[in-house]
């Protein structure tokens, strides 16, 4: 019987470990696939006049050109000549239905002739539509590079001709909201834990502890609804904001959500502090408060750090509540009062609309990889702090 139980536990542990590794491997594989995708939508090209010396553009430059933020080839290192853009839907602005053909059979020759006759034109069209002997040049934009993704300042995965996958706005929003959430939650959480562990009577503690633990079971969408109805209008009125959805609203909601975790774990760690340490401190003439902050808290630091990292983990990985109150603006925030967007909220909002296997789909998996590394780094920091505290207490 004992061997059977040991075998079952070993098998379950092995299977669980393998499943976790497979999930991580799948996440990394899908995310890394983004860097093999072309900058311009697959099957399409940017065609220019054969005399145009500009041979490539970055995704940001392509977007700026088709948004008319860049209007002269001189800004791209080419001749001093105005830029004209052409998309397939613009065909009827230049040609009649007879010129294009009932089934668009003449569209390729017509578009090629148009671009050849206009030195400043750039056309975004299907590659199969342009004849081989057209005399046009195709922009060599290459594949999406890690630098463009990791250092990009704009997240616009649905832009055409070239989507933008710069993660800096999402990374900044995630860190911004999580940092302020912990700054709000940590002092209150430790204070409540100290009160419940060292000051409150058994009756008060017996009432507060179940209530605080019950807050952990409330769905995040309820917290988000509370933030949307109460916190957002309050911030809008107090700070005179045009809209109350902001990073501060997300931080306050996340602080409320992280508070029960920090309080529960930290309070349990303090109550597990050996009674002999308390008695020795008091016997040496220390007051109750001196004993708390010089003996109880330092000896419980490992447990407190665990509570903090669990709280940070909840803040970093929270989705629905943040999605509801932060405004979902994928821009690098310069103030906590501005709307922003976090990585988990982006994944939740866009994964259902991203075509499976496409660049947008793979970019969301890459965001999951980055979130994994953030959590991993946080856990490693806490392990380091805990190991140092254990070494000091020996």
Coordinates of C-alpha atoms in Angstrom, one line a residue:
X1 CA 0.0 0.0 0.0
X2 CA 2.8 2.4 0.9
X3 CA 4.6 1.7 -2.3
X4 CA 1.4 2.3 -4.3
X5 CA 0.9 5.7 -2.6
X6 CA 4.5 6.6 -3.3
X7 CA 4.2 5.6 -6.9
X8 CA 1.0 7.6 -7.3
X9 CA 2.6 10.7 -5.8
X10 CA 5.7 10.3 -7.9
X11 CA 3.7 9.9 -11.1
X12 CA 1.4 12.9 -10.3
X13 CA 4.4 15.1 -9.6
X14 CA 6.2 14.0 -12.8
X15 CA 3.1 14.6 -14.9
X16 CA 2.5 18.0 -13.4
X17 CA 6.1 19.0 -14.0
X18 CA 6.0 17.9 -17.6
X19 CA 2.7 19.7 -18.3
X20 CA 4.1 22.9 -16.8
X21 CA 7.2 22.6 -18.9
X22 CA 5.1 22.0 -22.0
X23 CA 3.0 25.0 -21.3
X24 CA 6.1 27.2 -20.9
X25 CA 7.6 25.7 -24.1
X26 CA 4.4 26.4 -26.1
X27 CA 4.3 30.0 -24.8
X28 CA 7.9 30.6 -25.8
X29 CA 7.6 28.9 -29.2
X30 CA 4.5 30.9 -30.1
X31 CA 6.0 34.2 -28.9
X32 CA 9.3 33.7 -30.7
X33 CA 7.4 33.1 -33.9
X34 CA 6.7 36.8 -34.1
X35 CA 10.3 37.5 -35.2
X36 CA 9.9 35.4 -38.3
X37 CA 6.9 37.4 -39.6
X38 CA 7.4 40.0 -42.3
X39 CA 7.0 43.7 -41.5
X40 CA 4.5 44.2 -44.3
X41 CA 1.4 42.0 -44.2
X42 CA 2.2 38.6 -45.8
X43 CA 1.3 38.5 -49.5
X44 CA 1.4 42.2 -49.9
X45 CA 4.2 44.6 -51.0
X46 CA 5.1 48.2 -51.1
X47 CA 5.8 49.1 -54.7
X48 CA 7.6 52.2 -55.8
X49 CA 8.8 53.8 -59.0
X50 CA 11.9 52.1 -60.4
X51 CA 13.8 55.4 -60.1
X52 CA 13.1 55.9 -56.5
X53 CA 16.3 55.3 -54.5
X54 CA 14.6 54.6 -51.2
X55 CA 14.7 50.8 -50.8
X56 CA 13.5 50.2 -47.3
X57 CA 11.5 51.7 -44.4
X58 CA 11.0 50.9 -40.8
X59 CA 7.5 50.0 -39.6
X60 CA 7.2 53.4 -37.9
X61 CA 8.2 55.2 -41.1
X62 CA 5.6 53.1 -43.1
X63 CA 2.9 54.0 -40.7
X64 CA 3.9 57.7 -40.8
X65 CA 3.9 57.7 -44.6
X66 CA 0.4 56.2 -44.9
X67 CA -0.9 58.4 -42.1
X68 CA 0.6 61.4 -44.0
X69 CA 2.8 62.4 -41.1
X70 CA 5.8 62.0 -43.5
X71 CA 4.9 63.7 -46.8
X72 CA 8.3 64.0 -48.6
X73 CA 10.8 61.4 -49.7
X74 CA 13.6 63.7 -48.5
X75 CA 12.6 62.8 -44.9
X76 CA 13.4 59.2 -45.7
X77 CA 16.8 59.9 -47.4
X78 CA 15.3 60.1 -50.9
X79 CA 14.8 63.0 -53.4
X80 CA 13.0 66.2 -52.6
X81 CA 9.6 64.9 -53.9
X82 CA 6.1 64.7 -52.4
X83 CA 4.9 61.2 -51.4
X84 CA 1.7 59.8 -52.8
X85 CA 0.2 56.8 -51.2
X86 CA -2.0 54.2 -52.9
X87 CA -4.1 51.4 -51.4
X88 CA -6.1 48.9 -53.4
X89 CA -9.4 50.5 -52.2
X90 CA -8.2 53.8 -53.9
X91 CA -8.3 52.1 -57.3
X92 CA -11.6 53.7 -58.3
X93 CA -10.2 57.1 -57.6
X94 CA -7.8 56.6 -60.5
X95 CA -9.4 54.2 -62.9
X96 CA -12.8 53.4 -64.3
X97 CA -14.5 50.0 -63.9
X98 CA -13.7 49.3 -67.5
X99 CA -10.0 50.0 -67.0
X100 CA -9.8 47.6 -64.1
X101 CA -12.0 44.9 -65.7
X102 CA -15.1 43.2 -64.4
X103 CA -13.1 40.7 -62.3
X104 CA -10.1 43.1 -61.7
X105 CA -8.2 41.2 -64.3
X106 CA -6.6 44.4 -65.6
X107 CA -6.0 46.0 -62.2
X108 CA -2.4 44.8 -61.9
X109 CA -1.3 46.4 -65.2
X110 CA -3.2 49.6 -64.5
X111 CA -1.7 50.0 -61.0
X112 CA 1.8 49.2 -62.2
X113 CA 1.4 51.8 -65.0
X114 CA 0.1 54.4 -62.5
X115 CA 3.1 53.9 -60.1
X116 CA 5.5 53.9 -63.0
X117 CA 4.1 57.2 -64.2
X118 CA 4.3 58.9 -60.7
X119 CA 7.8 58.9 -59.3
X120 CA 6.6 59.9 -55.8
X121 CA 4.0 57.2 -55.4
X122 CA 4.2 54.1 -53.0
X123 CA 1.5 51.5 -53.5
X124 CA 0.4 48.9 -50.9
X125 CA -1.0 46.0 -53.1
X126 CA -1.0 42.2 -53.3
X127 CA 2.3 41.0 -54.7
X128 CA 0.5 38.6 -57.1
X129 CA -1.2 41.5 -58.7
X130 CA 1.9 43.3 -60.0
X131 CA 3.3 41.9 -63.3
X132 CA 6.8 40.6 -63.3
X133 CA 8.0 43.0 -66.0
X134 CA 6.4 46.1 -64.4
X135 CA 9.8 47.9 -63.8
X136 CA 8.7 48.7 -60.2
X137 CA 10.8 48.2 -57.1
X138 CA 9.5 46.4 -54.0
X139 CA 10.5 47.8 -50.6
X140 CA 12.8 45.3 -48.7
X141 CA 11.3 45.8 -45.2
X142 CA 12.5 42.4 -43.9
X143 CA 11.1 40.6 -40.8
X144 CA 10.0 42.0 -37.5
X145 CA 13.1 42.4 -35.3
X146 CA 13.5 42.1 -31.5
X147 CA 14.7 45.7 -31.4
X148 CA 11.5 47.0 -33.0
X149 CA 9.4 45.0 -30.5
X150 CA 11.3 45.4 -27.3
X151 CA 12.3 49.0 -27.9
X152 CA 9.2 50.1 -29.8
X153 CA 7.2 53.0 -28.4
X154 CA 3.9 52.3 -30.2
X155 CA 1.5 49.4 -29.9
X156 CA -0.8 49.3 -33.0
X157 CA -1.1 45.6 -34.1
X158 CA -3.9 46.2 -36.5
X159 CA -2.2 49.0 -38.5
X160 CA -1.8 48.5 -42.2
X161 CA 0.5 48.1 -44.2
X162 CA 2.8 47.5 -41.3
X163 CA 1.5 46.7 -37.8
X164 CA 3.5 48.0 -34.8
X165 CA 4.3 45.8 -31.8
X166 CA 6.3 48.1 -29.6
X167 CA 5.8 46.8 -26.0
X168 CA 7.3 49.8 -24.1
X169 CA 3.8 51.4 -23.5
X170 CA 2.4 48.2 -22.2
X171 CA 5.4 47.4 -20.1
X172 CA 5.5 50.9 -18.6
X173 CA 1.8 50.7 -17.8
X174 CA 2.1 47.4 -16.1
X175 CA 5.1 48.5 -13.9
X176 CA 3.5 51.9 -13.2
X177 CA 0.2 50.5 -12.0
X178 CA 1.8 47.6 -10.0
X179 CA 4.4 49.9 -8.4
X180 CA 1.8 52.3 -7.1
X181 CA -0.6 49.6 -6.0
X182 CA 2.1 48.0 -3.8
X183 CA 3.1 51.5 -2.5
X184 CA -0.5 51.9 -1.4
X185 CA -1.1 48.4 -0.2
X186 CA 2.2 47.6 1.6
X187 CA 2.1 50.1 4.5
X188 CA -1.6 49.5 5.2
X189 CA -1.2 45.7 4.9
X190 CA 1.8 45.6 7.3
X191 CA 0.0 47.9 9.7
X192 CA -3.2 45.8 9.8
X193 CA -1.1 42.6 10.2
X194 CA 0.8 44.1 13.2
X195 CA -2.5 45.2 14.7
X196 CA -4.2 41.8 14.3
X197 CA -1.1 39.9 15.4
X198 CA 0.2 42.0 18.3
X199 CA -2.5 44.4 19.5
X200 CA -6.0 43.2 18.8
X201 CA -7.8 41.1 21.3
X202 CA -8.8 37.5 20.3
X203 CA -12.4 38.5 19.9
X204 CA -11.5 41.4 17.5
X205 CA -9.0 39.2 15.6
X206 CA -11.5 36.4 15.4
X207 CA -13.9 38.8 13.6
X208 CA -11.4 40.6 11.4
X209 CA -9.4 37.6 10.1
X210 CA -12.4 35.8 8.4
X211 CA -13.6 39.1 6.9
X212 CA -10.2 39.9 5.4
X213 CA -9.8 36.4 4.1
X214 CA -13.3 36.6 2.6
X215 CA -12.1 39.6 0.4
X216 CA -9.8 37.2 -1.4
X217 CA -12.8 35.3 -2.8
X218 CA -14.5 38.3 -4.4
X219 CA -14.3 38.1 -8.2
X220 CA -12.0 40.7 -9.8
X221 CA -14.8 41.9 -12.0
X222 CA -16.6 43.0 -8.8
X223 CA -13.6 45.0 -7.8
X224 CA -13.5 46.5 -11.2
X225 CA -17.1 47.4 -11.1
X226 CA -16.6 49.1 -7.7
X227 CA -13.6 51.0 -9.1
X228 CA -15.7 52.1 -12.1
X229 CA -18.6 53.3 -10.1
X230 CA -16.9 54.8 -7.0
X231 CA -13.1 55.4 -7.5
X232 CA -13.2 56.7 -11.1
X233 CA -15.8 59.4 -10.5
X234 CA -14.1 60.4 -7.3
X235 CA -10.7 60.8 -8.9
X236 CA -12.2 62.7 -11.8
X237 CA -13.8 65.2 -9.4
X238 CA -10.8 65.5 -7.0
X239 CA -8.1 66.0 -9.6
X240 CA -10.3 67.8 -12.2
X241 CA -9.6 65.1 -14.9
X242 CA -11.4 65.0 -18.2
X243 CA -11.8 61.2 -17.6
X244 CA -11.4 59.3 -14.4
X245 CA -10.1 56.1 -16.0
X246 CA -6.4 56.4 -15.2
X247 CA -3.4 54.6 -13.8
X248 CA -4.2 55.9 -10.3
X249 CA -7.6 54.3 -10.5
X250 CA -6.1 51.0 -11.5
X251 CA -3.5 51.3 -8.7
X252 CA -6.1 51.9 -6.0
X253 CA -8.2 49.0 -7.2
X254 CA -5.2 46.7 -7.3
X255 CA -4.1 47.9 -3.9
X256 CA -7.5 46.9 -2.5
X257 CA -7.3 43.5 -4.1
X258 CA -3.7 42.8 -2.9
X259 CA -4.4 44.0 0.6
X260 CA -6.1 40.8 1.9
X261 CA -3.2 38.6 0.6
X262 CA -0.5 40.8 2.3
X263 CA -2.4 41.0 5.6
X264 CA -3.2 37.3 5.8
X265 CA 0.3 36.0 5.1
X266 CA 2.1 38.7 7.1
X267 CA -0.2 38.2 10.1
X268 CA 0.4 34.4 10.1
X269 CA 4.1 35.0 9.9
X270 CA 4.1 37.3 12.8
X271 CA 2.0 35.0 15.0
X272 CA 4.4 32.2 14.2
X273 CA 7.3 34.3 15.7
X274 CA 8.7 32.2 18.6
X275 CA 7.2 33.3 22.0
X276 CA 10.7 33.0 23.5
X277 CA 11.9 35.9 21.3
X278 CA 9.1 38.2 22.6
X279 CA 9.7 37.2 26.2
X280 CA 13.5 37.7 25.9
X281 CA 13.0 41.2 24.4
X282 CA 10.6 42.2 27.1
X283 CA 12.8 40.7 29.8
X284 CA 15.7 42.9 28.6
X285 CA 13.5 46.0 29.1
X286 CA 12.2 46.6 25.6
X287 CA 8.7 48.1 25.3
X288 CA 5.9 46.3 23.5
X289 CA 6.4 48.4 20.4
X290 CA 10.1 48.1 20.4
X291 CA 9.7 44.3 20.6
X292 CA 7.3 44.5 17.6
X293 CA 9.6 46.5 15.2
X294 CA 12.9 45.2 16.4
X295 CA 12.1 41.5 17.1
X296 CA 8.8 40.3 15.7
X297 CA 8.9 42.0 12.3
X298 CA 12.6 41.2 11.5
X299 CA 12.1 37.5 12.6
X300 CA 9.0 37.3 10.4
X301 CA 10.5 39.0 7.4
X302 CA 10.6 35.9 5.3
X303 CA 6.8 35.4 5.7
X304 CA 6.2 39.1 5.2
X305 CA 8.2 39.1 2.0
X306 CA 6.2 36.1 0.8
X307 CA 3.0 38.0 1.4
X308 CA 4.4 41.0 -0.5
X309 CA 5.4 38.9 -3.5
X310 CA 2.0 37.3 -3.6
X311 CA 0.4 40.7 -3.5
X312 CA 2.7 42.0 -6.3
X313 CA 1.9 38.8 -8.3
X314 CA -1.8 39.6 -8.0
X315 CA -1.2 43.2 -9.0
X316 CA 1.0 42.3 -12.0
X317 CA -1.2 39.6 -13.3
X318 CA -4.6 41.1 -12.7
X319 CA -6.7 41.5 -15.9
X320 CA -10.4 42.3 -15.6
X321 CA -10.4 45.0 -12.9
X322 CA -7.5 46.9 -14.6
X323 CA -9.2 46.6 -18.0
X324 CA -12.2 48.3 -16.6
X325 CA -10.7 51.3 -14.9
X326 CA -7.3 52.3 -16.5
X327 CA -8.7 53.7 -19.8
X328 CA -6.8 51.2 -22.0
X329 CA -4.6 53.8 -23.8
X330 CA -1.5 52.1 -25.2
X331 CA 0.8 55.0 -24.6
X332 CA 3.8 55.6 -22.4
X333 CA 2.3 57.4 -19.4
X334 CA 4.1 60.5 -18.0
X335 CA 1.8 60.7 -15.0
X336 CA -0.2 58.3 -12.9
X337 CA -3.3 60.4 -13.6
X338 CA -3.2 59.5 -17.3
X339 CA -4.9 56.5 -19.0
X340 CA -2.7 53.6 -19.7
X341 CA -2.8 49.9 -20.6
X342 CA -1.2 46.9 -18.9
X343 CA 0.1 43.6 -20.5
X344 CA -2.6 41.3 -19.0
X345 CA -5.4 43.7 -20.0
X346 CA -4.0 43.8 -23.6
X347 CA -3.9 40.0 -23.8
X348 CA -7.4 39.7 -22.5
X349 CA -8.8 42.4 -24.8
X350 CA -7.1 41.3 -28.0
X351 CA -6.6 37.6 -28.0
X352 CA -10.1 36.8 -29.1
X353 CA -9.8 39.1 -32.1
X354 CA -6.3 38.1 -33.2
X355 CA -6.2 35.6 -36.2
X356 CA -4.7 32.3 -34.9
X357 CA -1.1 31.9 -36.1
X358 CA -0.7 35.5 -37.3
X359 CA 1.7 38.2 -36.1
X360 CA -0.9 39.8 -33.8
X361 CA -1.6 36.4 -32.2
X362 CA 2.1 35.6 -31.7
X363 CA 2.7 39.1 -30.3
X364 CA 0.2 38.4 -27.5
X365 CA 2.0 35.2 -26.6
X366 CA 5.3 37.2 -26.5
X367 CA 3.6 39.5 -24.0
X368 CA 2.8 36.4 -22.0
X369 CA 6.5 35.5 -22.1
X370 CA 7.5 39.0 -20.8
X371 CA 4.9 38.7 -18.0
X372 CA 6.4 35.3 -17.1
X373 CA 9.9 36.9 -16.8
X374 CA 8.5 39.7 -14.7
X375 CA 7.0 37.2 -12.3
X376 CA 10.1 35.1 -12.3
X377 CA 12.3 38.1 -11.4
X378 CA 10.0 39.0 -8.6
X379 CA 10.1 35.5 -7.2
X380 CA 13.9 35.4 -7.4
X381 CA 14.1 38.7 -5.5
X382 CA 11.9 37.4 -2.7
X383 CA 13.9 34.1 -2.5
X384 CA 17.1 36.1 -2.2
X385 CA 15.6 38.3 0.6
X386 CA 14.2 35.3 2.4
X387 CA 17.5 33.4 2.2
X388 CA 19.3 36.4 3.6
X389 CA 16.9 36.7 6.5
X390 CA 17.1 33.0 7.2
X391 CA 20.9 33.3 7.3
X392 CA 20.7 36.2 9.7
X393 CA 18.3 34.4 12.1
X394 CA 20.6 31.3 12.4

